[in-house]
């Protein structure tokens, strides 16, 4: 999309290529369904199969207006359902992913975009102060990036190019091993709160492979929970924990395989991630589950972590608090360590869905889970709950 200083405001009823452009952007963000709303096609395939001239005939219909409103609400813009300069710019920023372009500090004209948010988040995860996570590549972002490059033995030029991207990606894997060099790099995380070195945590993204879980258009619970699990993994690893995911992006282990994996890993904690769906589009909110029969026998630590994780997530997202509940599901019963299932919202609820589609909000959920893990293992209170500490760890 271009950047004319005076652009025509697009609104309900307008037609043409500019409308098609906006719709493509909304689709790529998962806010506007393909065609009749049921086709699970990728935007590029959908466009390539359109008849000639279809783009010029694109209509700014009610579905488009609703999607624009959702986008505006989501990004904290004024919600009017029209695409003026500000909304147009925000749509443009939302389309960038890390790696799409070189990122560097330009005092004359700051680079803006969701790729900058990703970079800032990543630097913070690794313990570097890159300034506020605002999607604007400012002087503080450059300072944080240069510090990272210096520590990692890269040319400290403040430009995020291929070599830096490769290092950022490789680091994600190496951090899990807790190497001394990387523990130093996550020093500011350690200083900012209790560290998790020697803790082994299994994160279980629900569903996967042929099992998409709950779906909404092209958005699937399986994909969103894999993304969330990766974010949690990064934060926990940066805080010193050893983290394992129960599945790859396209795998779908059984409940028995997932619990056996956690048992074999001798994990200290098991966190399963799911979303919910309901016929009523009023159902919404965050719930958590721990092992228990509801009449006595239950996992004390599991219940404590279920409460901590739910409260931390609710506090950071403003989503509805649906409480913590004892369940006897295999996933909770077969694990030999405290196990909790966290249901992070309803994909069928319009607001929950929008929140979940926002990468920044998924980052906030991950941050909430990290805070809960830290509070569980190293509570700030002078008298930790019974069972958390043993004599040998004191
Ligand atoms: Zn599920």
Coordinates of C-alpha atoms and ligand atoms in Angstrom, one line a residue:
X1 CA 0.0 0.0 0.0
X2 CA 1.2 3.5 -0.8
X3 CA 1.6 6.4 1.6
X4 CA -0.1 9.4 -0.1
X5 CA -0.3 12.3 2.3
X6 CA -3.9 13.0 1.2
X7 CA -5.7 9.8 0.7
X8 CA -9.3 9.3 0.0
X9 CA -11.2 8.0 3.0
X10 CA -12.6 4.5 2.3
X11 CA -16.0 3.7 3.7
X12 CA -19.1 1.4 3.4
X13 CA -20.2 1.2 -0.2
X14 CA -16.9 2.2 -1.8
X15 CA -15.5 0.1 -4.6
X16 CA -12.1 -0.4 -6.3
X17 CA -8.6 -1.6 -6.1
X18 CA -7.9 0.4 -2.9
X19 CA -10.8 -1.5 -1.2
X20 CA -9.3 -4.8 -2.4
X21 CA -6.0 -3.8 -0.9
X22 CA -7.6 -3.1 2.4
X23 CA -9.4 -6.4 2.3
X24 CA -6.2 -8.3 1.5
X25 CA -4.6 -6.7 4.6
X26 CA -7.6 -7.6 6.8
X27 CA -7.5 -11.2 5.5
X28 CA -3.8 -11.6 6.1
X29 CA -4.5 -10.6 9.7
X30 CA -7.3 -13.2 10.0
X31 CA -9.9 -10.5 10.5
X32 CA -11.8 -11.0 7.3
X33 CA -12.9 -14.5 6.1
X34 CA -12.2 -15.6 2.6
X35 CA -15.1 -15.4 0.1
X36 CA -18.2 -16.8 1.8
X37 CA -16.3 -17.1 5.0
X38 CA -15.9 -20.8 5.0
X39 CA -13.1 -21.4 2.5
X40 CA -9.8 -22.2 4.2
X41 CA -7.7 -20.8 1.5
X42 CA -4.6 -18.6 1.8
X43 CA -5.1 -15.0 0.7
X44 CA -2.6 -15.3 -2.3
X45 CA -4.3 -18.4 -3.7
X46 CA -7.7 -16.7 -3.3
X47 CA -6.5 -13.7 -5.2
X48 CA -4.9 -15.7 -8.0
X49 CA -8.1 -17.6 -8.6
X50 CA -10.2 -14.4 -8.9
X51 CA -11.5 -13.5 -12.4
X52 CA -9.9 -10.6 -14.2
X53 CA -11.2 -7.3 -13.0
X54 CA -12.4 -8.7 -9.7
X55 CA -10.0 -6.5 -7.7
X56 CA -11.4 -3.3 -9.2
X57 CA -14.9 -4.5 -8.3
X58 CA -14.1 -5.2 -4.7
X59 CA -16.9 -3.7 -2.5
X60 CA -16.4 -2.2 1.0
X61 CA -19.3 -4.3 2.4
X62 CA -20.6 -4.7 5.9
X63 CA -18.2 -7.6 6.7
X64 CA -15.3 -5.3 5.7
X65 CA -16.6 -2.5 7.9
X66 CA -16.9 -4.9 10.8
X67 CA -13.4 -6.2 10.2
X68 CA -12.1 -2.6 10.1
X69 CA -13.9 -1.8 13.4
X70 CA -12.4 -4.9 15.0
X71 CA -8.9 -3.9 13.7
X72 CA -9.3 -0.4 15.0
X73 CA -10.5 -1.6 18.4
X74 CA -7.7 -4.1 18.6
X75 CA -5.0 -1.5 17.8
X76 CA -6.4 1.2 20.0
X77 CA -7.5 3.5 17.2
X78 CA -10.7 5.5 17.0
X79 CA -13.4 3.0 16.0
X80 CA -15.4 4.4 13.0
X81 CA -15.3 1.5 10.5
X82 CA -13.6 3.8 7.9
X83 CA -10.1 3.6 6.5
X84 CA -8.5 7.0 6.7
X85 CA -4.8 7.8 6.9
X86 CA -4.3 6.5 10.4
X87 CA -6.0 3.2 9.9
X88 CA -4.3 2.8 6.6
X89 CA -0.9 3.3 8.1
X90 CA -1.8 0.9 11.0
X91 CA -2.9 -1.8 8.5
X92 CA 0.4 -1.4 6.7
X93 CA 2.4 -1.7 9.9
X94 CA 0.5 -4.9 10.9
X95 CA 1.6 -6.6 7.7
X96 CA 5.3 -6.7 8.4
X97 CA 6.9 -9.9 9.9
X98 CA 10.4 -10.0 11.3
X99 CA 12.7 -10.8 8.4
X100 CA 10.7 -9.1 5.7
X101 CA 13.1 -6.1 5.6
X102 CA 16.2 -4.7 7.1
X103 CA 15.5 -2.8 10.3
X104 CA 17.7 0.1 11.5
X105 CA 17.4 3.4 13.3
X106 CA 16.6 6.3 11.1
X107 CA 16.2 9.5 13.2
X108 CA 14.5 11.3 10.3
X109 CA 11.9 8.7 9.6
X110 CA 11.5 5.9 12.2
X111 CA 10.7 2.5 10.9
X112 CA 7.4 1.3 12.2
X113 CA 5.7 -2.1 12.1
X114 CA 4.9 -5.4 13.8
X115 CA 8.3 -6.7 12.8
X116 CA 9.8 -4.0 15.0
X117 CA 7.5 -5.2 17.9
X118 CA 8.7 -8.7 17.3
X119 CA 12.4 -7.6 17.5
X120 CA 11.8 -5.5 20.6
X121 CA 10.0 -8.4 22.3
X122 CA 12.7 -10.8 21.4
X123 CA 15.4 -8.5 22.7
X124 CA 13.5 -8.1 26.0
X125 CA 13.0 -11.9 26.2
X126 CA 16.8 -12.2 26.0
X127 CA 17.4 -9.7 28.7
X128 CA 18.2 -6.6 26.6
X129 CA 16.6 -3.2 27.3
X130 CA 15.3 -2.1 23.9
X131 CA 13.0 0.6 25.2
X132 CA 9.2 0.3 25.1
X133 CA 7.7 -2.4 22.9
X134 CA 5.9 0.1 20.7
X135 CA 6.7 -1.0 17.2
X136 CA 8.8 2.1 16.5
X137 CA 12.5 1.5 15.9
X138 CA 13.9 4.3 18.1
X139 CA 17.2 5.1 19.7
X140 CA 16.6 2.7 22.6
X141 CA 15.9 -0.1 20.2
X142 CA 19.2 0.5 18.6
X143 CA 21.1 0.5 21.9
X144 CA 19.5 -2.8 22.8
X145 CA 20.2 -4.3 19.4
X146 CA 23.8 -3.2 19.4
X147 CA 24.3 -4.7 22.9
X148 CA 22.9 -8.0 21.7
X149 CA 25.1 -8.0 18.6
X150 CA 28.2 -7.2 20.7
X151 CA 27.5 -10.1 23.1
X152 CA 26.8 -12.5 20.4
X153 CA 30.0 -11.7 18.4
X154 CA 28.2 -10.0 15.5
X155 CA 29.1 -6.7 13.9
X156 CA 27.5 -4.2 16.3
X157 CA 26.0 -2.0 13.6
X158 CA 22.5 -1.6 15.0
X159 CA 21.0 -3.1 11.8
X160 CA 18.8 -6.1 12.1
X161 CA 19.7 -8.1 8.9
X162 CA 20.1 -11.7 8.0
X163 CA 23.0 -12.5 10.4
X164 CA 21.3 -10.9 13.4
X165 CA 18.0 -12.7 12.6
X166 CA 19.8 -16.0 12.3
X167 CA 21.4 -15.4 15.7
X168 CA 18.1 -14.4 17.3
X169 CA 16.5 -17.6 16.0
X170 CA 19.4 -19.9 16.9
X171 CA 19.4 -18.4 20.4
X172 CA 15.9 -19.5 20.9
X173 CA 17.1 -23.1 20.7
X174 CA 20.3 -22.7 22.6
X175 CA 18.8 -20.8 25.5
X176 CA 16.9 -24.0 26.4
X177 CA 20.2 -25.7 27.3
X178 CA 21.0 -22.9 29.8
X179 CA 24.6 -22.3 28.7
X180 CA 26.5 -20.0 30.9
X181 CA 27.0 -17.4 28.2
X182 CA 23.3 -17.2 27.6
X183 CA 22.5 -17.1 31.3
X184 CA 24.7 -14.0 31.4
X185 CA 22.8 -12.6 28.5
X186 CA 19.5 -13.1 30.4
X187 CA 21.0 -11.3 33.4
X188 CA 18.5 -8.5 33.5
X189 CA 15.7 -11.1 33.6
X190 CA 17.4 -12.8 36.5
X191 CA 17.9 -9.5 38.3
X192 CA 14.3 -8.4 37.7
X193 CA 12.9 -11.5 39.5
X194 CA 13.6 -14.9 40.9
X195 CA 15.3 -17.1 38.4
X196 CA 14.2 -20.6 37.4
X197 CA 17.5 -22.3 36.8
X198 CA 17.2 -26.1 37.4
X199 CA 13.5 -26.1 36.8
X200 CA 12.2 -28.3 34.1
X201 CA 8.9 -27.3 32.6
X202 CA 6.9 -29.0 29.9
X203 CA 4.6 -26.8 27.8
X204 CA 1.9 -28.7 25.9
X205 CA 0.2 -26.9 23.0
X206 CA -3.2 -28.6 22.5
X207 CA -4.2 -30.5 19.3
X208 CA -1.9 -30.2 16.2
X209 CA -1.5 -32.0 12.9
X210 CA -4.8 -33.1 11.5
X211 CA -6.6 -32.0 14.7
X212 CA -7.1 -28.3 14.5
X213 CA -9.1 -28.0 17.7
X214 CA -11.5 -25.0 17.8
X215 CA -11.5 -23.0 14.5
X216 CA -12.6 -19.6 13.3
X217 CA -12.1 -19.1 9.6
X218 CA -8.5 -20.0 8.8
X219 CA -7.5 -19.5 12.5
X220 CA -7.1 -22.7 14.5
X221 CA -6.6 -23.4 18.1
X222 CA -3.7 -25.7 17.2
X223 CA -1.8 -22.9 15.5
X224 CA -2.5 -20.2 18.1
X225 CA -1.6 -22.5 21.0
X226 CA 1.7 -23.5 19.2
X227 CA 2.5 -19.9 18.8
X228 CA 1.7 -19.2 22.5
X229 CA 3.7 -22.2 23.7
X230 CA 6.7 -20.9 21.7
X231 CA 6.4 -17.5 23.4
X232 CA 6.1 -19.1 26.8
X233 CA 9.1 -21.3 26.0
X234 CA 11.2 -18.3 25.1
X235 CA 10.4 -16.4 28.2
X236 CA 10.9 -19.3 30.6
X237 CA 14.1 -20.2 28.9
X238 CA 15.4 -16.7 29.1
X239 CA 14.6 -16.9 32.9
X240 CA 16.8 -19.9 33.1
X241 CA 14.4 -22.8 33.0
X242 CA 14.8 -25.9 30.9
X243 CA 11.7 -26.1 28.7
X244 CA 10.3 -28.8 26.5
X245 CA 7.3 -28.6 24.1
X246 CA 5.3 -31.8 23.7
X247 CA 4.8 -31.4 20.0
X248 CA 6.2 -29.8 16.9
X249 CA 4.0 -27.5 14.8
X250 CA 2.4 -30.3 12.8
X251 CA 2.3 -33.2 15.3
X252 CA -0.7 -34.4 17.4
X253 CA 0.5 -36.7 20.1
X254 CA -2.2 -38.6 22.2
X255 CA -2.8 -37.6 25.8
X256 CA -0.9 -40.7 26.9
X257 CA 2.1 -39.7 24.7
X258 CA 2.0 -36.1 26.1
X259 CA 1.9 -37.2 29.7
X260 CA 4.6 -39.9 29.1
X261 CA 6.8 -37.3 27.5
X262 CA 6.5 -35.1 30.6
X263 CA 7.1 -38.0 33.0
X264 CA 10.2 -39.1 31.0
X265 CA 11.5 -35.5 31.1
X266 CA 11.1 -35.6 34.9
X267 CA 9.4 -32.2 34.6
X268 CA 8.6 -30.1 37.6
X269 CA 5.5 -28.6 36.0
X270 CA 3.3 -29.4 33.1
X271 CA 1.2 -26.7 31.4
X272 CA -1.3 -27.6 28.7
X273 CA -2.7 -24.8 26.5
X274 CA -6.1 -24.7 24.9
X275 CA -8.8 -22.5 23.6
X276 CA -12.6 -23.0 23.9
X277 CA -15.5 -22.8 21.5
X278 CA -19.2 -22.6 22.2
X279 CA -22.4 -22.5 20.2
X280 CA -23.4 -19.4 22.0
X281 CA -21.2 -16.5 21.0
X282 CA -21.7 -15.0 24.5
X283 CA -19.4 -17.6 26.1
X284 CA -16.0 -16.0 26.8
X285 CA -13.2 -15.9 29.3
X286 CA -10.2 -17.7 30.8
X287 CA -10.4 -20.9 32.9
X288 CA -7.8 -23.2 34.4
X289 CA -8.0 -26.9 35.5
X290 CA -6.0 -29.0 37.9
X291 CA -6.2 -32.6 39.0
X292 CA -8.9 -33.2 41.5
X293 CA -12.1 -35.1 42.1
X294 CA -13.9 -32.1 43.6
X295 CA -14.4 -33.9 46.9
X296 CA -11.1 -34.1 48.7
X297 CA -8.2 -35.6 46.7
X298 CA -6.5 -33.0 44.6
X299 CA -3.1 -31.7 43.7
X300 CA -2.3 -28.8 46.0
X301 CA 0.5 -27.4 43.9
X302 CA -1.6 -27.9 40.7
X303 CA -4.4 -26.0 42.2
X304 CA -2.1 -23.2 43.3
X305 CA -0.5 -22.9 39.9
X306 CA -3.9 -23.1 38.2
X307 CA -5.0 -20.1 40.3
X308 CA -1.7 -18.1 39.8
X309 CA -1.7 -18.6 36.0
X310 CA -5.3 -17.8 35.5
X311 CA -5.1 -14.6 37.7
X312 CA -1.9 -13.4 36.0
X313 CA -3.4 -13.9 32.6
X314 CA -6.7 -12.2 33.5
X315 CA -4.9 -9.3 35.1
X316 CA -2.8 -8.7 31.9
X317 CA -5.6 -9.2 29.3
X318 CA -8.8 -8.0 31.0
X319 CA -10.5 -11.2 29.8
X320 CA -13.3 -12.7 31.9
X321 CA -12.2 -14.8 34.9
X322 CA -14.0 -18.2 34.8
X323 CA -12.2 -19.6 37.8
X324 CA -10.1 -22.8 38.4
X325 CA -11.7 -26.2 38.5
X326 CA -10.7 -29.7 39.6
X327 CA -10.9 -32.4 36.8
X328 CA -9.9 -36.0 36.4
X329 CA -8.9 -35.8 32.8
X330 CA -6.1 -38.2 31.8
X331 CA -3.8 -35.3 30.9
X332 CA -4.0 -34.1 34.6
X333 CA -4.2 -37.6 36.1
X334 CA -1.4 -39.4 34.3
X335 CA 1.2 -36.7 34.8
X336 CA 3.5 -37.3 37.9
X337 CA 4.1 -33.6 38.4
X338 CA 1.7 -30.7 39.1
X339 CA -0.2 -30.4 35.8
X340 CA -2.5 -27.5 34.8
X341 CA -4.6 -26.9 31.7
X342 CA -5.1 -23.3 30.9
X343 CA -8.0 -22.4 28.6
X344 CA -7.1 -18.9 27.2
X345 CA -10.4 -17.7 25.9
X346 CA -13.2 -18.5 23.4
X347 CA -12.4 -18.5 19.7
X348 CA -16.2 -18.2 19.1
X349 CA -16.5 -15.0 21.1
X350 CA -15.9 -11.9 18.9
X351 CA -13.8 -10.0 21.5
X352 CA -11.9 -13.0 22.8
X353 CA -11.1 -14.0 19.3
X354 CA -9.7 -10.5 18.3
X355 CA -7.6 -10.5 21.4
X356 CA -6.2 -13.9 20.7
X357 CA -5.4 -13.0 17.1
X358 CA -3.2 -10.1 18.4
X359 CA 0.4 -11.2 18.7
X360 CA 1.1 -8.6 21.4
X361 CA -1.8 -10.0 23.5
X362 CA -0.4 -13.6 23.1
X363 CA 2.9 -12.1 24.4
X364 CA 1.0 -10.8 27.4
X365 CA -0.5 -14.2 28.1
X366 CA 3.0 -15.7 27.9
X367 CA 4.3 -13.1 30.3
X368 CA 1.5 -14.0 32.7
X369 CA 2.4 -17.6 32.6
X370 CA 6.1 -16.7 33.3
X371 CA 5.0 -14.6 36.2
X372 CA 2.9 -17.5 37.6
X373 CA 5.8 -19.9 37.3
X374 CA 8.1 -17.5 39.1
X375 CA 5.6 -17.0 41.9
X376 CA 5.0 -20.8 42.2
X377 CA 8.6 -21.8 42.5
X378 CA 10.1 -18.8 44.3
X379 CA 7.3 -16.9 46.1
X380 CA 8.2 -13.5 47.4
X381 CA 6.4 -14.2 50.7
X382 CA 8.6 -15.1 53.7
X383 CA 6.6 -18.3 54.3
X384 CA 6.3 -20.3 51.1
X385 CA 3.4 -22.8 51.0
X386 CA 4.0 -26.2 52.3
X387 CA 5.4 -28.5 49.7
X388 CA 7.1 -25.9 47.6
X389 CA 10.5 -26.0 49.4
X390 CA 12.3 -29.1 50.7
X391 CA 15.1 -29.0 53.3
X392 CA 17.7 -29.8 50.6
X393 CA 16.8 -26.8 48.5
X394 CA 16.8 -24.3 51.4
Ligands
LIG1 ZN1 -8.6 -27.7 22.9

